[in-house]
Amino acid sequence: MENWSIGFVGAGVMAETMVQGLLAEGVAPGRIVASHRRAERVAELAALGIRATLDNREAAGADVVVISVKPQTLLGVLAGISGAIRPDALVVSIVAGARVRVLQTTTGHDRIVRCMPNLPCRIRRGMTVWSASAPVTAEDRARVAAILGVMGKHIEVEDEGHVDRATAVNGTGPAIVAHFVKAFIEAAGYIGEPRGVARETVLETLLGTAEMIRQNEGHIAELIDEVTSPGGTTSRALQVLKNGRFSAVLTESVDAAYQRTRELGDVLEAAAGPGLTQPR
Ligand SMILES: NC(=O)c1ccc[n+]([C@@H]2O[C@H](COP(=O)([O-])OP(=O)(O)OC[C@H]3O[C@@H](n4cnc5c(N)ncnc54)[C@H](OP(=O)(O)O)[C@@H]3O)[C@@H](O)[C@H]2O)c1
């Protein structure tokens, strides 16, 4: 990667995840600056070897400025860094729901990348969906790809509506999958599998199946069919999942996250006020 600096404004869980991904890739700690409102947290961030500060404006002075606060604090934080973002900087937001035109209006900056990373970025197995405003240059896009690439896979989408959907799928996904894994391990324990064996068999089954699905070009239903003999064990298990509305509940869960993302976006748009511009 070239020698640009990257600043995280509001460095909590997700910003630290991204910082760890960058450090693991060998990005020099001196190129990373992160700000936080609490001194104890600043000390924790400094312990990673990066520059850490109580001053959001210092992080906002980097070449690439990552806005990584919660949606509820976004507008206050942006007001505080007003004028601190350099005209040639690239602004990257990971804030759930915050739409490009809200970010453009509230930062006064037109080169905005809105993205939705996820927690596995911490171990460089992340998935990020991102969308850029029209003035973002090819060079900016290459920078974004380089940053996100060290943390896992990424997809650029034209329509930022897909970033809202990604918030419900890959942003929320690790919690949904972890919830499923926990329940599966508990179920294995319920039928008498020792804890260590249950954990290992559930995880390997999950990873192996996911990899097999990835490698297979056919429909997933064909794979299910392959392990389902008439009157057999899998058939009994699947029937219980159907009776329990497993697929419907999962759809409702993902849709709830999506609706909440839209709500957060609407609240931010309303709060950003009547001066909201059309996306540039
Ligand atoms: N966690 C995820 O898996 C995930 C995935 C994708 C995207 N995101 C998005 O990433 C953003 C951050 O999420 P997160 O999970 O990292 O939340 P988080 O851990 O709460 O991080 C936000 C941090 O910003 C700090 N902060 C609040 N006001 C500030 C201010 N005025 N100046 C400086 N720092 C301030 C908070 O401090 P306090 O600790 O004092 O409140 C907190 O540590 C959210 O918009 C979320 O939608 C999260």
CSV table of C-alpha atoms and ligand atoms in Angstrom, one decimal:
chain,number,residue,atom,x,y,z
A,1,MET,CA,0.0,0.0,0.0
A,2,GLU,CA,1.2,3.5,-0.6
A,3,ASN,CA,2.2,5.8,2.2
A,4,TRP,CA,-1.1,7.5,3.1
A,5,SER,CA,-2.3,8.0,6.7
A,6,ILE,CA,-5.6,6.7,8.0
A,7,GLY,CA,-7.5,8.3,10.9
A,8,PHE,CA,-10.4,6.7,12.9
A,9,VAL,CA,-12.8,9.2,14.4
A,10,GLY,CA,-14.4,7.4,17.4
A,11,ALA,CA,-12.4,4.2,17.9
A,12,GLY,CA,-14.6,1.5,19.5
A,13,VAL,CA,-15.0,-2.2,18.6
A,14,MET,CA,-15.2,-1.9,14.9
A,15,ALA,CA,-12.5,0.7,14.5
A,16,GLU,CA,-10.1,-1.4,16.6
A,17,THR,CA,-11.1,-4.5,14.5
A,18,MET,CA,-10.0,-2.6,11.4
A,19,VAL,CA,-6.8,-1.3,13.0
A,20,GLN,CA,-5.9,-4.8,14.0
A,21,GLY,CA,-6.5,-6.0,10.5
A,22,LEU,CA,-4.3,-3.2,9.1
A,23,LEU,CA,-1.5,-3.9,11.6
A,24,ALA,CA,-1.6,-7.6,10.9
A,25,GLU,CA,-1.0,-6.8,7.2
A,26,GLY,CA,2.1,-4.8,8.2
A,27,VAL,CA,0.8,-1.2,7.8
A,28,ALA,CA,3.1,0.9,9.9
A,29,PRO,CA,1.5,1.9,13.2
A,30,GLY,CA,2.7,5.4,12.8
A,31,ARG,CA,0.4,5.8,9.7
A,32,ILE,CA,-2.7,5.1,11.9
A,33,VAL,CA,-4.3,7.6,14.2
A,34,ALA,CA,-7.4,7.0,16.3
A,35,SER,CA,-9.4,9.4,18.5
A,36,HIS,CA,-11.7,8.7,21.4
A,37,ARG,CA,-13.5,10.8,23.9
A,38,ARG,CA,-12.3,8.9,27.0
A,39,ALA,CA,-8.6,9.0,28.2
A,40,GLU,CA,-8.6,5.3,29.3
A,41,ARG,CA,-9.6,4.2,25.8
A,42,VAL,CA,-7.0,6.5,24.3
A,43,ALA,CA,-4.4,4.7,26.5
A,44,GLU,CA,-5.7,1.3,25.2
A,45,LEU,CA,-5.4,2.4,21.6
A,46,ALA,CA,-1.9,3.8,22.2
A,47,ALA,CA,-0.9,0.4,23.5
A,48,LEU,CA,-1.5,-1.0,20.0
A,49,GLY,CA,1.4,1.2,18.9
A,50,ILE,CA,-0.7,3.6,16.9
A,51,ARG,CA,-1.1,7.3,17.5
A,52,ALA,CA,-4.1,7.8,19.8
A,53,THR,CA,-5.7,11.1,20.8
A,54,LEU,CA,-8.6,12.7,22.6
A,55,ASP,CA,-8.9,15.2,19.8
A,56,ASN,CA,-11.2,14.0,17.0
A,57,ARG,CA,-9.9,16.8,14.8
A,58,GLU,CA,-6.5,15.2,14.8
A,59,ALA,CA,-7.8,11.9,13.4
A,60,ALA,CA,-9.9,13.9,11.0
A,61,GLY,CA,-6.7,15.4,9.5
A,62,ALA,CA,-5.5,12.1,8.0
A,63,ASP,CA,-5.5,11.3,4.3
A,64,VAL,CA,-8.3,8.7,4.7
A,65,VAL,CA,-10.7,9.6,7.5
A,66,VAL,CA,-12.8,6.7,8.8
A,67,ILE,CA,-15.9,7.8,10.7
A,68,SER,CA,-16.6,5.0,13.1
A,69,VAL,CA,-19.0,6.3,15.8
A,70,LYS,CA,-22.6,5.1,16.5
A,71,PRO,CA,-25.4,6.6,14.3
A,72,GLN,CA,-26.8,8.3,17.4
A,73,THR,CA,-23.6,10.3,18.0
A,74,LEU,CA,-22.7,10.9,14.4
A,75,LEU,CA,-24.0,14.4,13.8
A,76,GLY,CA,-22.5,15.8,17.0
A,77,VAL,CA,-19.1,14.3,16.2
A,78,LEU,CA,-19.2,15.6,12.6
A,79,ALA,CA,-20.1,19.1,13.9
A,80,GLY,CA,-17.0,18.9,16.1
A,81,ILE,CA,-14.7,18.1,13.3
A,82,SER,CA,-16.1,20.7,10.9
A,83,GLY,CA,-13.3,22.2,8.8
A,84,ALA,CA,-10.7,19.6,10.0
A,85,ILE,CA,-11.1,17.2,7.1
A,86,ARG,CA,-8.7,18.2,4.3
A,87,PRO,CA,-10.2,19.0,0.9
A,88,ASP,CA,-8.1,16.2,-0.7
A,89,ALA,CA,-9.0,13.6,2.0
A,90,LEU,CA,-11.2,10.6,1.4
A,91,VAL,CA,-14.0,10.1,3.9
A,92,VAL,CA,-15.0,6.6,4.7
A,93,SER,CA,-18.0,5.9,6.9
A,94,ILE,CA,-18.9,2.6,8.6
A,95,VAL,CA,-21.9,4.1,10.4
A,96,ALA,CA,-25.0,2.0,10.1
A,97,GLY,CA,-27.8,3.7,8.2
A,98,ALA,CA,-25.8,6.9,7.4
A,99,ARG,CA,-26.5,7.7,3.7
A,100,VAL,CA,-24.0,9.3,1.4
A,101,ARG,CA,-26.0,12.5,1.0
A,102,VAL,CA,-26.3,12.9,4.8
A,103,LEU,CA,-22.5,12.5,5.1
A,104,GLN,CA,-21.9,14.9,2.2
A,105,THR,CA,-24.1,17.6,3.6
A,106,THR,CA,-22.9,17.3,7.2
A,107,THR,CA,-19.2,17.1,6.4
A,108,GLY,CA,-19.3,19.5,3.5
A,109,HIS,CA,-17.1,17.0,1.7
A,110,ASP,CA,-18.2,15.3,-1.6
A,111,ARG,CA,-15.8,12.3,-1.8
A,112,ILE,CA,-17.6,9.8,0.5
A,113,VAL,CA,-17.3,6.0,0.7
A,114,ARG,CA,-20.0,4.4,2.7
A,115,CYS,CA,-19.2,0.8,3.8
A,116,MET,CA,-20.4,-2.0,6.0
A,117,PRO,CA,-17.6,-4.2,7.2
A,118,ASN,CA,-18.0,-6.9,9.8
A,119,LEU,CA,-16.3,-8.3,12.9
A,120,PRO,CA,-14.3,-11.1,11.2
A,121,CYS,CA,-12.2,-8.2,9.7
A,122,ARG,CA,-10.3,-8.7,13.0
A,123,ILE,CA,-8.9,-12.0,11.7
A,124,ARG,CA,-8.7,-10.9,8.1
A,125,ARG,CA,-11.8,-12.9,7.1
A,126,GLY,CA,-14.1,-9.9,7.0
A,127,MET,CA,-16.8,-9.1,4.4
A,128,THR,CA,-17.4,-5.5,3.4
A,129,VAL,CA,-19.9,-4.1,1.0
A,130,TRP,CA,-19.2,-0.5,0.0
A,131,SER,CA,-20.5,2.3,-2.2
A,132,ALA,CA,-18.9,5.5,-3.4
A,133,SER,CA,-20.2,8.9,-4.2
A,134,ALA,CA,-19.8,10.0,-7.9
A,135,PRO,CA,-16.7,12.3,-7.2
A,136,VAL,CA,-14.7,9.5,-5.6
A,137,THR,CA,-11.8,8.9,-8.1
A,138,ALA,CA,-10.4,5.7,-9.4
A,139,GLU,CA,-7.3,6.3,-7.2
A,140,ASP,CA,-9.6,6.7,-4.1
A,141,ARG,CA,-11.4,3.5,-5.0
A,142,ALA,CA,-8.1,1.7,-5.3
A,143,ARG,CA,-7.2,3.0,-1.8
A,144,VAL,CA,-10.4,1.7,-0.4
A,145,ALA,CA,-9.9,-1.6,-2.1
A,146,ALA,CA,-6.4,-1.8,-0.6
A,147,ILE,CA,-7.6,-1.0,2.9
A,148,LEU,CA,-10.6,-3.4,2.8
A,149,GLY,CA,-8.6,-6.0,1.1
A,150,VAL,CA,-6.3,-6.5,4.0
A,151,MET,CA,-9.3,-7.2,6.2
A,152,GLY,CA,-10.9,-9.8,4.0
A,153,LYS,CA,-13.2,-9.8,1.0
A,154,HIS,CA,-15.1,-6.7,-0.3
A,155,ILE,CA,-17.7,-5.9,-2.9
A,156,GLU,CA,-18.3,-2.4,-4.4
A,157,VAL,CA,-21.9,-1.7,-5.3
A,158,GLU,CA,-23.3,1.1,-7.3
A,159,ASP,CA,-26.6,1.4,-5.4
A,160,GLU,CA,-26.0,2.3,-1.7
A,161,GLY,CA,-29.3,0.5,-0.9
A,162,HIS,CA,-27.2,-2.7,-1.0
A,163,VAL,CA,-25.1,-1.2,1.9
A,164,ASP,CA,-28.3,-1.0,3.9
A,165,ARG,CA,-29.0,-4.7,3.1
A,166,ALA,CA,-25.4,-5.6,3.9
A,167,THR,CA,-25.9,-4.0,7.3
A,168,ALA,CA,-28.5,-6.6,7.9
A,169,VAL,CA,-26.6,-9.5,6.3
A,170,ASN,CA,-22.8,-9.2,6.8
A,171,GLY,CA,-22.9,-6.5,9.5
A,172,THR,CA,-25.4,-8.3,11.7
A,173,GLY,CA,-24.5,-11.7,10.3
A,174,PRO,CA,-21.7,-12.7,12.7
A,175,ALA,CA,-24.1,-12.3,15.6
A,176,ILE,CA,-26.8,-14.4,13.8
A,177,VAL,CA,-24.3,-17.1,12.9
A,178,ALA,CA,-22.7,-17.1,16.4
A,179,HIS,CA,-26.2,-17.4,17.9
A,180,PHE,CA,-26.8,-20.4,15.6
A,181,VAL,CA,-23.5,-22.0,16.5
A,182,LYS,CA,-24.1,-21.6,20.2
A,183,ALA,CA,-27.6,-23.2,19.9
A,184,PHE,CA,-26.2,-26.0,17.8
A,185,ILE,CA,-23.4,-26.7,20.4
A,186,GLU,CA,-26.0,-26.7,23.1
A,187,ALA,CA,-28.2,-29.1,21.2
A,188,ALA,CA,-25.2,-31.5,20.8
A,189,GLY,CA,-24.7,-31.2,24.5
A,190,TYR,CA,-28.4,-31.9,25.1
A,191,ILE,CA,-28.0,-35.3,23.5
A,192,GLY,CA,-24.9,-36.1,25.5
A,193,GLU,CA,-21.9,-34.9,23.4
A,194,PRO,CA,-19.1,-33.7,25.6
A,195,ARG,CA,-18.6,-29.9,25.3
A,196,GLY,CA,-15.2,-30.0,23.5
A,197,VAL,CA,-16.4,-32.6,21.0
A,198,ALA,CA,-19.6,-30.7,20.4
A,199,ARG,CA,-17.7,-27.4,19.8
A,200,GLU,CA,-15.3,-29.0,17.4
A,201,THR,CA,-17.8,-31.1,15.4
A,202,VAL,CA,-20.3,-28.1,15.1
A,203,LEU,CA,-17.5,-25.7,13.9
A,204,GLU,CA,-16.0,-28.2,11.4
A,205,THR,CA,-19.4,-29.1,10.1
A,206,LEU,CA,-20.3,-25.4,9.6
A,207,LEU,CA,-16.9,-24.5,7.9
A,208,GLY,CA,-16.8,-27.7,5.8
A,209,THR,CA,-20.4,-27.2,4.6
A,210,ALA,CA,-19.9,-23.6,3.8
A,211,GLU,CA,-16.8,-24.4,1.8
A,212,MET,CA,-18.6,-27.3,0.0
A,213,ILE,CA,-21.4,-24.9,-0.9
A,214,ARG,CA,-18.9,-22.4,-2.2
A,215,GLN,CA,-17.1,-25.0,-4.4
A,216,ASN,CA,-20.4,-26.4,-5.7
A,217,GLU,CA,-22.0,-24.6,-8.6
A,218,GLY,CA,-25.3,-26.5,-8.2
A,219,HIS,CA,-28.3,-25.4,-6.1
A,220,ILE,CA,-27.9,-25.8,-2.3
A,221,ALA,CA,-31.1,-27.8,-2.3
A,222,GLU,CA,-29.2,-30.5,-4.2
A,223,LEU,CA,-26.6,-30.8,-1.4
A,224,ILE,CA,-29.4,-31.1,1.1
A,225,ASP,CA,-31.0,-33.8,-1.0
A,226,GLU,CA,-27.8,-35.8,-1.1
A,227,VAL,CA,-27.7,-36.2,2.7
A,228,THR,CA,-31.4,-36.8,3.1
A,229,SER,CA,-32.5,-40.4,2.7
A,230,PRO,CA,-36.3,-41.2,2.8
A,231,GLY,CA,-37.2,-42.1,6.4
A,232,GLY,CA,-33.7,-41.3,7.6
A,233,THR,CA,-32.2,-39.1,10.3
A,234,THR,CA,-31.7,-36.0,8.3
A,235,SER,CA,-35.3,-36.1,7.1
A,236,ARG,CA,-36.5,-36.2,10.7
A,237,ALA,CA,-34.2,-33.2,11.6
A,238,LEU,CA,-35.4,-31.1,8.7
A,239,GLN,CA,-39.0,-31.7,9.5
A,240,VAL,CA,-38.5,-30.3,13.0
A,241,LEU,CA,-36.8,-27.2,11.5
A,242,LYS,CA,-39.8,-26.7,9.1
A,243,ASN,CA,-42.3,-27.1,11.9
A,244,GLY,CA,-40.4,-24.6,14.0
A,245,ARG,CA,-40.5,-22.0,11.1
A,246,PHE,CA,-36.7,-21.9,11.0
A,247,SER,CA,-36.5,-20.2,7.6
A,248,ALA,CA,-39.3,-17.8,8.3
A,249,VAL,CA,-37.8,-16.8,11.6
A,250,LEU,CA,-34.4,-16.2,10.0
A,251,THR,CA,-36.0,-14.1,7.3
A,252,GLU,CA,-37.9,-12.1,9.9
A,253,SER,CA,-34.7,-11.6,11.9
A,254,VAL,CA,-32.7,-10.3,8.9
A,255,ASP,CA,-35.6,-8.1,7.8
A,256,ALA,CA,-35.8,-6.6,11.3
A,257,ALA,CA,-32.2,-5.6,11.1
A,258,TYR,CA,-32.8,-4.1,7.6
A,259,GLN,CA,-35.8,-2.1,8.7
A,260,ARG,CA,-33.8,-0.8,11.7
A,261,THR,CA,-31.0,0.3,9.4
A,262,ARG,CA,-33.5,2.2,7.2
A,263,GLU,CA,-35.0,3.8,10.4
A,264,LEU,CA,-31.6,4.9,11.5
A,265,GLY,CA,-31.0,6.4,8.1
A,266,ASP,CA,-34.4,8.2,8.1
A,267,VAL,CA,-33.7,9.7,11.6
A,268,LEU,CA,-30.3,10.9,10.4
A,269,GLU,CA,-31.8,12.5,7.3
A,270,ALA,CA,-34.4,14.3,9.3
A,271,ALA,CA,-31.8,15.5,11.8
A,272,ALA,CA,-29.5,16.7,9.0
A,273,GLY,CA,-32.2,19.1,8.1
A,274,PRO,CA,-33.7,20.8,5.1
A,275,GLY,CA,-30.4,21.7,3.5
A,276,LEU,CA,-29.8,18.1,2.5
A,277,THR,CA,-28.3,18.0,-1.0
A,278,GLN,CA,-28.9,15.4,-3.7
A,279,PRO,CA,-26.0,13.0,-3.9
A,280,ARG,CA,-23.0,14.3,-5.9
B,1,LIG,N1,-19.7,-3.8,15.7
B,1,LIG,C1,-19.9,-4.2,14.5
B,1,LIG,O1,-19.9,-5.4,14.2
B,1,LIG,C2,-20.1,-3.3,13.3
B,1,LIG,C3,-20.0,-3.8,12.0
B,1,LIG,C4,-20.1,-2.9,11.0
B,1,LIG,C5,-20.4,-1.5,11.2
B,1,LIG,N2,-20.5,-1.1,12.5
B,1,LIG,C6,-20.8,0.4,12.7
B,1,LIG,O2,-19.6,0.9,13.2
B,1,LIG,C7,-19.9,2.0,14.0
B,1,LIG,C8,-19.2,1.8,15.3
B,1,LIG,O3,-19.7,0.6,15.9
B,1,LIG,P1,-19.0,-0.1,17.1
B,1,LIG,O4,-19.6,-1.4,17.2
B,1,LIG,O5,-17.5,0.0,16.9
B,1,LIG,O6,-19.4,0.8,18.3
B,1,LIG,P2,-18.6,1.3,19.6
B,1,LIG,O7,-17.7,0.2,20.1
B,1,LIG,O8,-19.6,1.9,20.5
B,1,LIG,O9,-17.7,2.5,18.9
B,1,LIG,C9,-18.0,3.8,18.9
B,1,LIG,C10,-17.0,4.5,19.8
B,1,LIG,O10,-17.1,5.9,19.5
B,1,LIG,C11,-16.9,6.5,20.8
B,1,LIG,N3,-17.4,7.9,20.8
B,1,LIG,C12,-18.7,8.3,21.1
B,1,LIG,N4,-18.8,9.6,21.0
B,1,LIG,C13,-17.6,10.1,20.7
B,1,LIG,C14,-17.1,11.4,20.5
B,1,LIG,N5,-17.8,12.4,20.6
B,1,LIG,N6,-15.8,11.5,20.2
B,1,LIG,C15,-15.0,10.4,20.1
B,1,LIG,N7,-15.4,9.1,20.3
B,1,LIG,C16,-16.7,9.0,20.6
B,1,LIG,C17,-17.6,5.6,21.8
B,1,LIG,O11,-17.2,5.9,23.1
B,1,LIG,P3,-17.9,5.3,24.4
B,1,LIG,O12,-17.3,4.0,24.6
B,1,LIG,O13,-17.5,6.3,25.5
B,1,LIG,O14,-19.4,5.4,24.1
B,1,LIG,C18,-17.3,4.3,21.2
B,1,LIG,O15,-16.1,3.8,21.8
B,1,LIG,C19,-21.4,2.0,14.2
B,1,LIG,O16,-22.0,3.1,13.4
B,1,LIG,C20,-21.9,0.7,13.7
B,1,LIG,O17,-23.1,0.8,13.0
B,1,LIG,C21,-20.3,-1.9,13.5
